[in-house]
Structure formats: structure tokens, C-alpha cells
Coordinates of C-alpha atoms in Angstrom, one line a residue:
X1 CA 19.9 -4.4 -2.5
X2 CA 16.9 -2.3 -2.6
X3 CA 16.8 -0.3 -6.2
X4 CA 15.2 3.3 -5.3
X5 CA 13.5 4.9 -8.4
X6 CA 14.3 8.0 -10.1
X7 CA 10.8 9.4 -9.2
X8 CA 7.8 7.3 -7.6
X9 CA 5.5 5.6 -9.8
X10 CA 3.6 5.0 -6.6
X11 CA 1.0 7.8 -4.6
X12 CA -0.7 8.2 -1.5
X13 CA -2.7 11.6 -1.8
X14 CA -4.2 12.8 1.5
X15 CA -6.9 15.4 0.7
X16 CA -7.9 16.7 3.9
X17 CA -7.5 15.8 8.0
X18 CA -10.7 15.9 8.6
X19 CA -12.7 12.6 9.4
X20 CA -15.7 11.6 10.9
X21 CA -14.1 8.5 13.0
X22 CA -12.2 9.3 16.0
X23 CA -10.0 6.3 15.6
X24 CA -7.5 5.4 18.8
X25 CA -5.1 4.3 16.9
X26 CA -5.1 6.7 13.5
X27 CA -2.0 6.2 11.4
X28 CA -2.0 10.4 10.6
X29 CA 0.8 12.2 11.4
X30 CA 0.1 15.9 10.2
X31 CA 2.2 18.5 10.9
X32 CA 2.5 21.9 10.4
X33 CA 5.4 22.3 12.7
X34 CA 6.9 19.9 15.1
X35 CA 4.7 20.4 17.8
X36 CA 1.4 20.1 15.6
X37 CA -0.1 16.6 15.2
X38 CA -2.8 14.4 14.1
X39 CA -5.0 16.7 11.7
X40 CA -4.8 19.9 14.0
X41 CA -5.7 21.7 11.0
X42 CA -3.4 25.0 10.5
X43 CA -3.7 25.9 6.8
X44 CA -6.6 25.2 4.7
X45 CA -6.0 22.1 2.7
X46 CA -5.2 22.2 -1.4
X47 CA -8.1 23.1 -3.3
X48 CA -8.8 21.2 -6.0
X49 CA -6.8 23.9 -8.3
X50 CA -3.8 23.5 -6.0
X51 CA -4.0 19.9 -6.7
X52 CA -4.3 19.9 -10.3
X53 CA -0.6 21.7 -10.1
X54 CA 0.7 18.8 -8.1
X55 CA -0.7 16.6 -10.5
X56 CA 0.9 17.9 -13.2
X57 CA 3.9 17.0 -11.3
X58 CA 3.9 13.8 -10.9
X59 CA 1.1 12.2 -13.4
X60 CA 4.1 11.8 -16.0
X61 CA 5.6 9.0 -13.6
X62 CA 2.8 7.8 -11.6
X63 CA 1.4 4.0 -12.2
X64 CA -1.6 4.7 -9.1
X65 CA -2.8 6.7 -6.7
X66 CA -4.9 6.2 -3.6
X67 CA -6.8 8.8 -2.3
X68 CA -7.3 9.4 1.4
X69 CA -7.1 11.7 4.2
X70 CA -8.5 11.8 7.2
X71 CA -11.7 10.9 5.4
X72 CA -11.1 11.8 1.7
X73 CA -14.8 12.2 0.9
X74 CA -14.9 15.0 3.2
X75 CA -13.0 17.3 1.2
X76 CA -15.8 20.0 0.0
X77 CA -13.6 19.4 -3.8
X78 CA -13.6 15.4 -3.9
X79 CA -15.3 15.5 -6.4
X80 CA -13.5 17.7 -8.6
X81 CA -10.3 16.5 -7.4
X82 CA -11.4 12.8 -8.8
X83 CA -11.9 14.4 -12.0
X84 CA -8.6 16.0 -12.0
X85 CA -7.2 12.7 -11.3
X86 CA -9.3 10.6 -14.1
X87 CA -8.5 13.6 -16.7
X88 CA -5.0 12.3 -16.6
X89 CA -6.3 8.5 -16.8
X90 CA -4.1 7.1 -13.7
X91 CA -5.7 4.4 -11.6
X92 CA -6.7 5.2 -8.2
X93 CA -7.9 3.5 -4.8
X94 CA -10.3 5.0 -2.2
X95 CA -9.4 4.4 1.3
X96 CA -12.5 5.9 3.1
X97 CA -14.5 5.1 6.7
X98 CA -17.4 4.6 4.0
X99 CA -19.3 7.1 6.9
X100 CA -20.4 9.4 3.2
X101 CA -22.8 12.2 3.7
X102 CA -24.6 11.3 0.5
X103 CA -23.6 7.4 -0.1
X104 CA -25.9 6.8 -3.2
X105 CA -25.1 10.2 -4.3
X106 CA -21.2 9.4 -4.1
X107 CA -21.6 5.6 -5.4
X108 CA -23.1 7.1 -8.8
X109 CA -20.3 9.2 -9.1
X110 CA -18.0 6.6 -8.3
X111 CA -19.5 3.9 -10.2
X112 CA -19.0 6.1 -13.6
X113 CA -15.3 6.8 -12.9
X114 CA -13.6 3.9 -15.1
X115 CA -10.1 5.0 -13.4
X116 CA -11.3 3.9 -9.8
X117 CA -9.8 0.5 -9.1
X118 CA -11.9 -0.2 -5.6
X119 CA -12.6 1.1 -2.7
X120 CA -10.4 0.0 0.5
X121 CA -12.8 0.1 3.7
X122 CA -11.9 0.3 6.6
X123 CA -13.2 -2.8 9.4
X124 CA -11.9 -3.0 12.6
X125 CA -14.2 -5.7 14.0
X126 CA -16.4 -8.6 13.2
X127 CA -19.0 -6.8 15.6
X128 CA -19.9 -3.1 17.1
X129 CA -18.3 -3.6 20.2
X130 CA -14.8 -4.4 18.2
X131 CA -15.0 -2.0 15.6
X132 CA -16.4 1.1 17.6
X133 CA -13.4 0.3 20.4
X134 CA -11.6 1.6 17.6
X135 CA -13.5 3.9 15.9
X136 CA -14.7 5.8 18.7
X137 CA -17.9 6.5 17.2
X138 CA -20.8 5.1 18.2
X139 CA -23.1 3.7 15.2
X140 CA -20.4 3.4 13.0
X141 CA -20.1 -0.2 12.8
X142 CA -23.1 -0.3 11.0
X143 CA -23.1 2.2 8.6
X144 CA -19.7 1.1 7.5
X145 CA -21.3 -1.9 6.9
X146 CA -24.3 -0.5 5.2
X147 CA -22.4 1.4 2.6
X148 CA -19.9 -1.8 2.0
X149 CA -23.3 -3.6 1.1
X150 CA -24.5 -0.3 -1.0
X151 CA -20.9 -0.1 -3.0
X152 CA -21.0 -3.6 -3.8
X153 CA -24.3 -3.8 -5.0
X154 CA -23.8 -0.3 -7.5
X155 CA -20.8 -3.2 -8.7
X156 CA -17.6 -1.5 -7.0
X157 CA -15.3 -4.0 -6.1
X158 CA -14.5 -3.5 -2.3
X159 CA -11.4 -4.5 0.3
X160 CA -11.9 -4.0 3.8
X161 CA -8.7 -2.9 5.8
X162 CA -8.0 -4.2 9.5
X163 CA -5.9 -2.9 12.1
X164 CA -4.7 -6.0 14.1
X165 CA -5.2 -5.0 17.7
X166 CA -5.8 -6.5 20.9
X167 CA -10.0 -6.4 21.0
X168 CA -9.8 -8.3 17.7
X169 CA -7.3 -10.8 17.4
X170 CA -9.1 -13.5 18.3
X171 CA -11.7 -12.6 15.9
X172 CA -9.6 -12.4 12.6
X173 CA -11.4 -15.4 10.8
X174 CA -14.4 -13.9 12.1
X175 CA -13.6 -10.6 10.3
X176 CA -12.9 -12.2 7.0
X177 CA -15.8 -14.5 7.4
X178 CA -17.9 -10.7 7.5
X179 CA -16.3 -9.0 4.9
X180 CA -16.6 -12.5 2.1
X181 CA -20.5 -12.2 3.6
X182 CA -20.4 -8.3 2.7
X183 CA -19.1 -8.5 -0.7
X184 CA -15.5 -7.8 -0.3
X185 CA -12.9 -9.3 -2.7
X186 CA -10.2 -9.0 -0.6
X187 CA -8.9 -8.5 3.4
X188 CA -6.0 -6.7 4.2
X189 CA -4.7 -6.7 7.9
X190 CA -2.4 -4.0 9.1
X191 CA 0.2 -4.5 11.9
X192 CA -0.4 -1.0 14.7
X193 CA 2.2 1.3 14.0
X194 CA 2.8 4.4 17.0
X195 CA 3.5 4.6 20.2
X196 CA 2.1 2.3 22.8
X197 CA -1.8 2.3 23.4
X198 CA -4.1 0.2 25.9
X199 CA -6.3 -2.0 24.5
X200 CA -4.8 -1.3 20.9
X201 CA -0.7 -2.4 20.5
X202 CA -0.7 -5.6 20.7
X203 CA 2.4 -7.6 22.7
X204 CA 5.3 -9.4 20.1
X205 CA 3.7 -12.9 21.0
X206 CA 0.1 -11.7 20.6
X207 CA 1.4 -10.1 17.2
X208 CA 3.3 -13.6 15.6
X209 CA -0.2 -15.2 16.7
X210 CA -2.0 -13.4 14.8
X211 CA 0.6 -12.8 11.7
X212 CA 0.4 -16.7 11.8
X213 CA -3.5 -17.1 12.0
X214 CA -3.7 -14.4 9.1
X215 CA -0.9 -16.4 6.9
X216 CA -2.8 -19.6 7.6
X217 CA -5.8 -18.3 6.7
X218 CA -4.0 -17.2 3.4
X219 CA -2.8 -21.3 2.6
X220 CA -6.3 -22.0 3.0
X221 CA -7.1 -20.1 0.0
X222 CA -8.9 -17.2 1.9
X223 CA -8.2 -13.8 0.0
X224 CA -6.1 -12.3 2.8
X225 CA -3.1 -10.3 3.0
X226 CA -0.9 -7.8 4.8
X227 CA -1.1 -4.4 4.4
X228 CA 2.1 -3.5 6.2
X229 CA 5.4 -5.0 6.3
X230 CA 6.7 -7.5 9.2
X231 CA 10.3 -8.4 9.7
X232 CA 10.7 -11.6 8.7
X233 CA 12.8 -11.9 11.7
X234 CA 9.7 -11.6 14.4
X235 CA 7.9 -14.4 12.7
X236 CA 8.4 -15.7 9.2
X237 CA 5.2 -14.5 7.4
X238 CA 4.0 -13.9 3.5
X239 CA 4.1 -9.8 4.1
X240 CA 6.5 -7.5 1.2
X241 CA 8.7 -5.3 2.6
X242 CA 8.3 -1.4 2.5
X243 CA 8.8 0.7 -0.8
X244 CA 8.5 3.9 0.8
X245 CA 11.0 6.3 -0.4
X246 CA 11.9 3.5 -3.2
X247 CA 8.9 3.6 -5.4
X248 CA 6.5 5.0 -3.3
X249 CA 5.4 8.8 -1.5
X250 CA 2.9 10.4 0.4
X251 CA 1.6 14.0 -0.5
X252 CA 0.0 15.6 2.4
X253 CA -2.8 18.0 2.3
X254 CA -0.7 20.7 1.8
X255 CA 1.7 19.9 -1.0
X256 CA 4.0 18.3 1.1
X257 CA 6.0 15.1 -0.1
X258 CA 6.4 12.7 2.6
X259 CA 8.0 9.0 2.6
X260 CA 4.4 7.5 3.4
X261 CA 1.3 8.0 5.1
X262 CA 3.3 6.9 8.9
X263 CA 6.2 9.2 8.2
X264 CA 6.0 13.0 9.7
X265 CA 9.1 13.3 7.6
X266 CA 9.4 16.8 5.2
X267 CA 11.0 16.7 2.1
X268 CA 9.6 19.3 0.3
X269 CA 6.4 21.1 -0.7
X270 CA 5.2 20.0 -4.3
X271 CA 3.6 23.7 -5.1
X272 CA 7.0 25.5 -4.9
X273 CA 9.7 22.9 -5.8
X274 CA 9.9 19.7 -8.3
X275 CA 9.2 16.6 -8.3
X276 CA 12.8 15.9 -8.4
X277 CA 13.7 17.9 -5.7
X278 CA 12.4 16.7 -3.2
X279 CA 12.6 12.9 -3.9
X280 CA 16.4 13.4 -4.1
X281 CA 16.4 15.6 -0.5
X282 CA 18.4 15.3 1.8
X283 CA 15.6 14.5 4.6
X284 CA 14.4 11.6 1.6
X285 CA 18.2 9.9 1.7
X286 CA 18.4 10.1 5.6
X287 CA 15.0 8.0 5.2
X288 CA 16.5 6.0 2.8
X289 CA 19.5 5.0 4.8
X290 CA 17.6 4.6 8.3
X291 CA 18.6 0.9 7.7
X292 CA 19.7 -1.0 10.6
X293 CA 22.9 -2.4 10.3
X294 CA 22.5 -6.1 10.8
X295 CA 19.3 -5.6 8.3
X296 CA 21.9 -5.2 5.7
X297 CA 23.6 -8.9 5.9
X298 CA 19.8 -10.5 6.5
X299 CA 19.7 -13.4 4.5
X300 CA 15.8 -12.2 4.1
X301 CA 16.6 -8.4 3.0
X302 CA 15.0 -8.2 -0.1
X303 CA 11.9 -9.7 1.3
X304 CA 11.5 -7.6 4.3
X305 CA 13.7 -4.0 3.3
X306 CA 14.5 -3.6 7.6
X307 CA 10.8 -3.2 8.4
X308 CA 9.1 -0.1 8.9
X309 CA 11.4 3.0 9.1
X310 CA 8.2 5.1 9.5
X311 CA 7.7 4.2 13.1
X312 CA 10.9 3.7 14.1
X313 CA 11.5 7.5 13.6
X314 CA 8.0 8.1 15.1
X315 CA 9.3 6.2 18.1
X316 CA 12.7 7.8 18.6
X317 CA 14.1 4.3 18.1
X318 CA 17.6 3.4 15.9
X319 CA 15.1 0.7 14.3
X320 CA 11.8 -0.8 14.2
X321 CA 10.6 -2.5 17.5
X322 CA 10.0 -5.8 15.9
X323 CA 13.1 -6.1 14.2
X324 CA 15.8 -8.6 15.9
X325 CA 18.7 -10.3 15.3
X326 CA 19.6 -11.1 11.3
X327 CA 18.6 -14.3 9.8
X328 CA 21.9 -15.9 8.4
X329 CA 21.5 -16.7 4.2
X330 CA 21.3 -20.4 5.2
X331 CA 18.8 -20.4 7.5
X332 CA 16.5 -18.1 5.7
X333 CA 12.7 -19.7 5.5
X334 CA 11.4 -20.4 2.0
X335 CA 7.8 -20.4 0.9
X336 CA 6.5 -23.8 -0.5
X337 CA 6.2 -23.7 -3.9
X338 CA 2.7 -24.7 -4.9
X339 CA 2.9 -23.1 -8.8
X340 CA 3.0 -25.8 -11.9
X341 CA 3.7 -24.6 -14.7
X342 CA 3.3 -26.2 -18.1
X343 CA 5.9 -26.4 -20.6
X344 CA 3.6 -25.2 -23.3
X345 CA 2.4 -22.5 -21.9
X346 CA 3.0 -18.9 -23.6
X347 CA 3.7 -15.8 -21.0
X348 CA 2.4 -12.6 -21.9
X349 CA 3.2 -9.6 -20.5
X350 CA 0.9 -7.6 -18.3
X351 CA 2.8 -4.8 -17.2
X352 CA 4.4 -1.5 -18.5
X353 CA 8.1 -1.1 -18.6
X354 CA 10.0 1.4 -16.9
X355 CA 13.6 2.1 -17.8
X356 CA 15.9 3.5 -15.1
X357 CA 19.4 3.3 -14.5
X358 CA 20.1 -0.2 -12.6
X359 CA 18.0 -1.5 -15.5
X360 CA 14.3 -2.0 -15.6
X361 CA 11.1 -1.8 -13.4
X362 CA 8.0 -3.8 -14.1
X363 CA 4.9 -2.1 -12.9
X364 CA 1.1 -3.0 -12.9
X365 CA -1.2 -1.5 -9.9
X366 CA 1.0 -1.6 -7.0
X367 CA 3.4 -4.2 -7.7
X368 CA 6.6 -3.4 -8.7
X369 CA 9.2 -5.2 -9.9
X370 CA 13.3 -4.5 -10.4
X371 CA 14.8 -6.4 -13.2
X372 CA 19.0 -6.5 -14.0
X373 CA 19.5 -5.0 -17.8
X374 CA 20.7 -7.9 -18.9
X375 CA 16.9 -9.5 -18.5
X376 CA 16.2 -7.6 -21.6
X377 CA 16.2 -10.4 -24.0
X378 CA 14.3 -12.8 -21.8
X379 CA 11.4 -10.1 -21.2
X380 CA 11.7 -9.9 -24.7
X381 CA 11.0 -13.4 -25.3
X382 CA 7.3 -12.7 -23.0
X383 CA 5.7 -11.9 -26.0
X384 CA 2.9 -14.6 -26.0
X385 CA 3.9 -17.0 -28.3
X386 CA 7.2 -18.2 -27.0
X387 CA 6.6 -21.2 -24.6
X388 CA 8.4 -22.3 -21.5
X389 CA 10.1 -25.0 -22.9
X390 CA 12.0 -22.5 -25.5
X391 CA 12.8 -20.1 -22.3
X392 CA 14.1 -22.9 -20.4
X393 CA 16.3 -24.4 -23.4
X394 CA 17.6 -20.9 -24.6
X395 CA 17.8 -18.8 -20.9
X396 CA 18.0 -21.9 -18.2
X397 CA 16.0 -22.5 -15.3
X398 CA 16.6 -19.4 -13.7
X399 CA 14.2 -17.9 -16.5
X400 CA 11.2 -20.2 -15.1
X401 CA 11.8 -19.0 -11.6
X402 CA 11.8 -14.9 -13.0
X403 CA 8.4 -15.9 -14.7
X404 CA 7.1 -18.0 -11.6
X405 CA 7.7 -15.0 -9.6
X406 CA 6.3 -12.3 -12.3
X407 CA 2.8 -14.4 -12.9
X408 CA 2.1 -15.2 -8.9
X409 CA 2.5 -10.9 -8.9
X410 CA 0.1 -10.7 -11.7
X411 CA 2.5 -9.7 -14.3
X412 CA 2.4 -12.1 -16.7
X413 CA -0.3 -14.3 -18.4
X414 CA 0.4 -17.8 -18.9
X415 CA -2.0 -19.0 -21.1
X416 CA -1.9 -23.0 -23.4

């Protein structure tokens, strides 16, 4: 059972359409009405006023944010809008192109913003050739990699972001090989989500090739992950499933509250109406429920929430395309566990606690974790000086698998 939040704690904020790349396979899907698409810009987006409003919102239950777009540094207000969002002391994320007008200029700035978390860049190649099939700009390639370099060096910490497609999926170790090189701390691939594009979506077997090269890559201690959910039933693989429209929202350039960034799904327009509003819509519950069927008695459920919703609505489809038969309880695949953990050690806790009605929610940066009520004595007992040997002798072993699962989420310490 997936626990859906009474507001989200997690933000996508997408300042503006506009961009300088001309990417093929762009995840935006801006409307105005249900004929406009893909930043055909309509309405002026919020100014940075309008935003503070929206901020006021939802600042009261919001653990991060990531800013974006389009190309979020081309707002003509990013800067103030940054402000607005540091003024309330919230973490944030910059998903950008790193094409900047004024790349030293905007690096300062950044660089003395203690809110900003990193920058997430996005990489779509190893090469020019790669990365410009999908950019559609010529030159890009390089200044993208330019401004990594410059980031990195002014101390920002940087992750590059990867579309998997078909010009680069033989070059994935290549990728991550570049980005380590750059600076980058970490390399997120993404699965294509939309309709059908040449050169771009890549075929089911292509796909579990590559969501098995990425999850190797991952065993071999290379700092790789996925950035977007794949059923567990195409290929067993480390990806989490979806929180959109559970924890997590998108607020479009105009105010409007979306499930996430791949969803053209309404539910209400931040300026005019609350917070809770439009996270308890109608249009958010018919999100909610878009469940297939045979999702619900997956043995892997919780792992993979029925893949992405987003696209399957995108797509006109009853579910997403890569979602197959259920995996029976029994046969559902495991991950090795590779954690020791030491008797003496002490967890501490390295999250903040959020009570809602099924109980609790663990947060810290864009984990976040569901706990039963009854889990309050045992979190209780994370209090740094309590050692695994007295949770194990006063809660069981089921206690050492809750704190297993916190730590490898980086919400617990377990220090000697």
C-alpha cells in the first residue's frame, strides 16, 4: 500500500518554458489548453512576486525543491526567485542545460546560496555527436561541458542527468566515465518517457540492456542511479517507484499544480486556490488511482508503485508500456544484502519527522520514508546512544532490518 501525504513535502518548480536546447525528446508538457504543448508560451510566466505567493503556500510542508523549466536560468527573475526560495531556508536543486548567459556571473551567485544542494546537468552523450542528437543544438556539447568544469571548480557539487536512448546506449560507461572526469558526484539515467521517436525510444530489449548495464555498473561501486522508475516486472533493477501525487508535485509556470514534471494533468492553480485544494482534487485522485489492476497483487508493489502513470496517460494507454504481467509474492527478486552492521553501533537520526494520519513520514532531501505508528518507540530508541544489540533484544530482528533500510537511505547514522 502506497501512503499518499496530506500535502507534498516534495517540489518540482518550473519557472519558465523557455530553453535554449531544442531537445528531441523534452519531457515538458505545457499546456494552456488541450491543444497547446511543449512551452508554446500563452501567458507570461509568474514573476517573481507571483511566486513568492505560491511559496507561501506550500513552504510550511515542503522538505525541497528543484528548480527548472525549460531552462530555469532563463527566467529574467531567477535570481530573485532563488532568493525567495532561500528566504524561507528550504533546500533546492538546479536542473539546468548549464547553456548560462553569464556562467561566472551565475556561479557567484550560486556558490553563496547555502540552500542550493547541487546542480543536476543535463548529459546526453559521452561525445558531440551523442549529446547534440539530442540536444539539437550545435556547440552545446561543449559548453555544457565547460560550465560542469566551471561549477565544479567555484566548489558546487554537480550530477549529470541522462536520457537513455538509442544513440547512447552503448556508451553508458562511457558517459559516467566523462562525467567522474568532469567532477560530477553522481550519474543519474532516465528511462524516455512520450510517444515513440526515431533514433530516441529505445525498444523493451534495448531498454533491459541498458537498465542492466546501468545496475551493474551500480554493484561495481560506480555512483549511478535511476532517475525514473522501471517496473520491476520488465527487468528486475535497483530503480524506486514513483511518489508523484504521494509526496511529490509539479508547479508549472503559471501556478498550476500538476502530479509531476511528465504529467499534463490540472488540478488546480496555486494563485487562486489552496494548497489543499488541489492536492485533494478530483483530477489528483483519478491520478492517484490510474493503478493497473494486476499492479495491485504484485509481489514487488511497494518497490515499483505500477510504474509511470505520467506517460501512460500521455499515451492514451490503461497503463504504462513496460508494465507486464504481476510478479507473484514468491517469486519476487531480492537485492543481495551486502550491509554489516555491528552490534555496538549507536543509530542516530538524520531525518525530520512528519506526523500524518497512517502514522509517520521520515524525510531528509528526497527520500521519504512511511513508518506504522506503532514504530514510535523504536524511532525513539534512534537517539545515538542506544546500540543494536539493545534494539534487537527489546524490538526483535525486524528492528535491524527498519534500520538497515533507514541508513542505506541516508537516514540514520551508525556510528561505534
Amino acid at each position: 500500500m502506497i501512503h499518499t501525504l496530506s500535502a507534498p513535502v516534495l517540489y518540482a518548480l518550473e519557472l519558465t518554458p523557455a530553453c535554449n536546447n531544442r531537445c528531441a525528446g523534452c519531457y515538458n508538457v505545457f499546456i494552456d489548453d488541450k491543444n497547446t504543448r511543449r512551452g508554446q508560451l500563452r501567458h507570461r510566466p509568474l514573476s517573481a512576486a507571483q511566486w513568492a505567493l505560491v511559496l507561501d503556500k506550500i513552504a510550511p510542508h515542503a522538505s525541497r525543491f528543484k528548480l527548472t523549466g525549460g531552462e530555469a536560468t532563463l527566467h529574467p527573475d531567477f535570481a530573485a526567485i532563488v532568493r525567495e526560495v532561500a528566504e524561507r531556508d528550504i533546500e533546492f536543486s538546479l536542473f539546468t542545460n548549464a547553456r548560462w548567459t553569464q556562467p561566472e556571473v551565475l556561479l557567484d551567485f550560486l556558490a553563496l546560496t547555502p540552500q542550493l544542494t547541487g546542480l543536476v546537468i543535463s548529459l546526453h552523450g559521452h561525445n558531440a555527436a551523442t549529446h547534440e542528437l539530442f540536444s539539437g543544438v550545435a556547440g552545446s556539447f561543449a559548453e555544457t561541458v565547460a560550465n560542469i568544469r566551471l561549477a565544479v571548480s567555484r566548489g558546487i557539487p554537480v550530477t549529470t542527468s541522462t536520457v537513455l536512448t538509442q544513440a547512447n546506449q552503448d556508451a553508458l560507461e562511457a558517459i559516467v566515465n566523462l562525467a567522474l572526469t568532469l567532477g560530477a558526484r553522481h550519474v543519474i539515467f532516465n528511462r524516455y518517457l512520450g510517444a515513440p521517436l526515431p533514433g530516441v525510444k529505445m525498444s523493451k530489449v534495448e531498454l533491459i540492456r541498458a537498465v542492466n548495464a546501468i545496475d551493474r555498473l551500480k554493484a561495481a561501486g560506480r555512483p549511478v542511479q535511476f532517475g525514473v522508475c522501471v517496473p520491476q516486472c520488465l527487468t528486475p533493477n535497483s530503480s524506486s517507484g514513483c511518489l508523484a501525487g504521494v509526496a511529490y508535485a509539479t508547479i508549472d509556470p503559471w501556478g498550476n499544480l500538476r502530479p509531476c514534471n511528465h504529467s499534463y494533468l490540472l488540478a488546480g492553480n496555486l494563485l487562486g486556490q489552496s494548497l489543499v485544494e488541489v492536492w485533494q482534487s478530483h483530477a489528483m485522485q483519478v491520478f492517484r488511482e490510474a493503478v493497473p489492476d494486476q499492479c495491485h497483487a504484485c509481489g514487488v508493489f511497494g518497490a515499483c508503485h505500477g510504474g509511470c502513470r505520467a506517460v501512460a496517460m500521455e499515451l492514451g494507454l490503461a497503463k504504462d508500456p513496460l508494465v507486464g504481467a504481476a510478479i507473484p509474492l514468491h517469486a519476487a527478486p531480492h537485492m543481495p544484502a551486502t550491509l554489516k552492521l555491528h552490534p555496538d553501533m549507536k543509530p542516530e537520526p538524520r531525518y525530520r519527522l512528519r506526523v500524518e494520519e497512517f502514522g509517520f513520514v521520515l524525510l531528509r532531501g528526497n527520500a521519504v520514508v512511511s513508518v506504522r505508528p506503532d514504530a514510535q518507540p523504536l524511532l525513539d530508541a534512534f537517539n545515538g546512544s542506544t546500540t543494536l544489540g539493545q534494539l534487537a533484544h527489546d524490538f526483535g530482528q525486524s528492528a535491524l532490518s527498519l534500520v538497515g533500510a533507514l541508513y542505506q537511505k541516508g537516514l540514520l547514522a551508525l556510528p561505534l
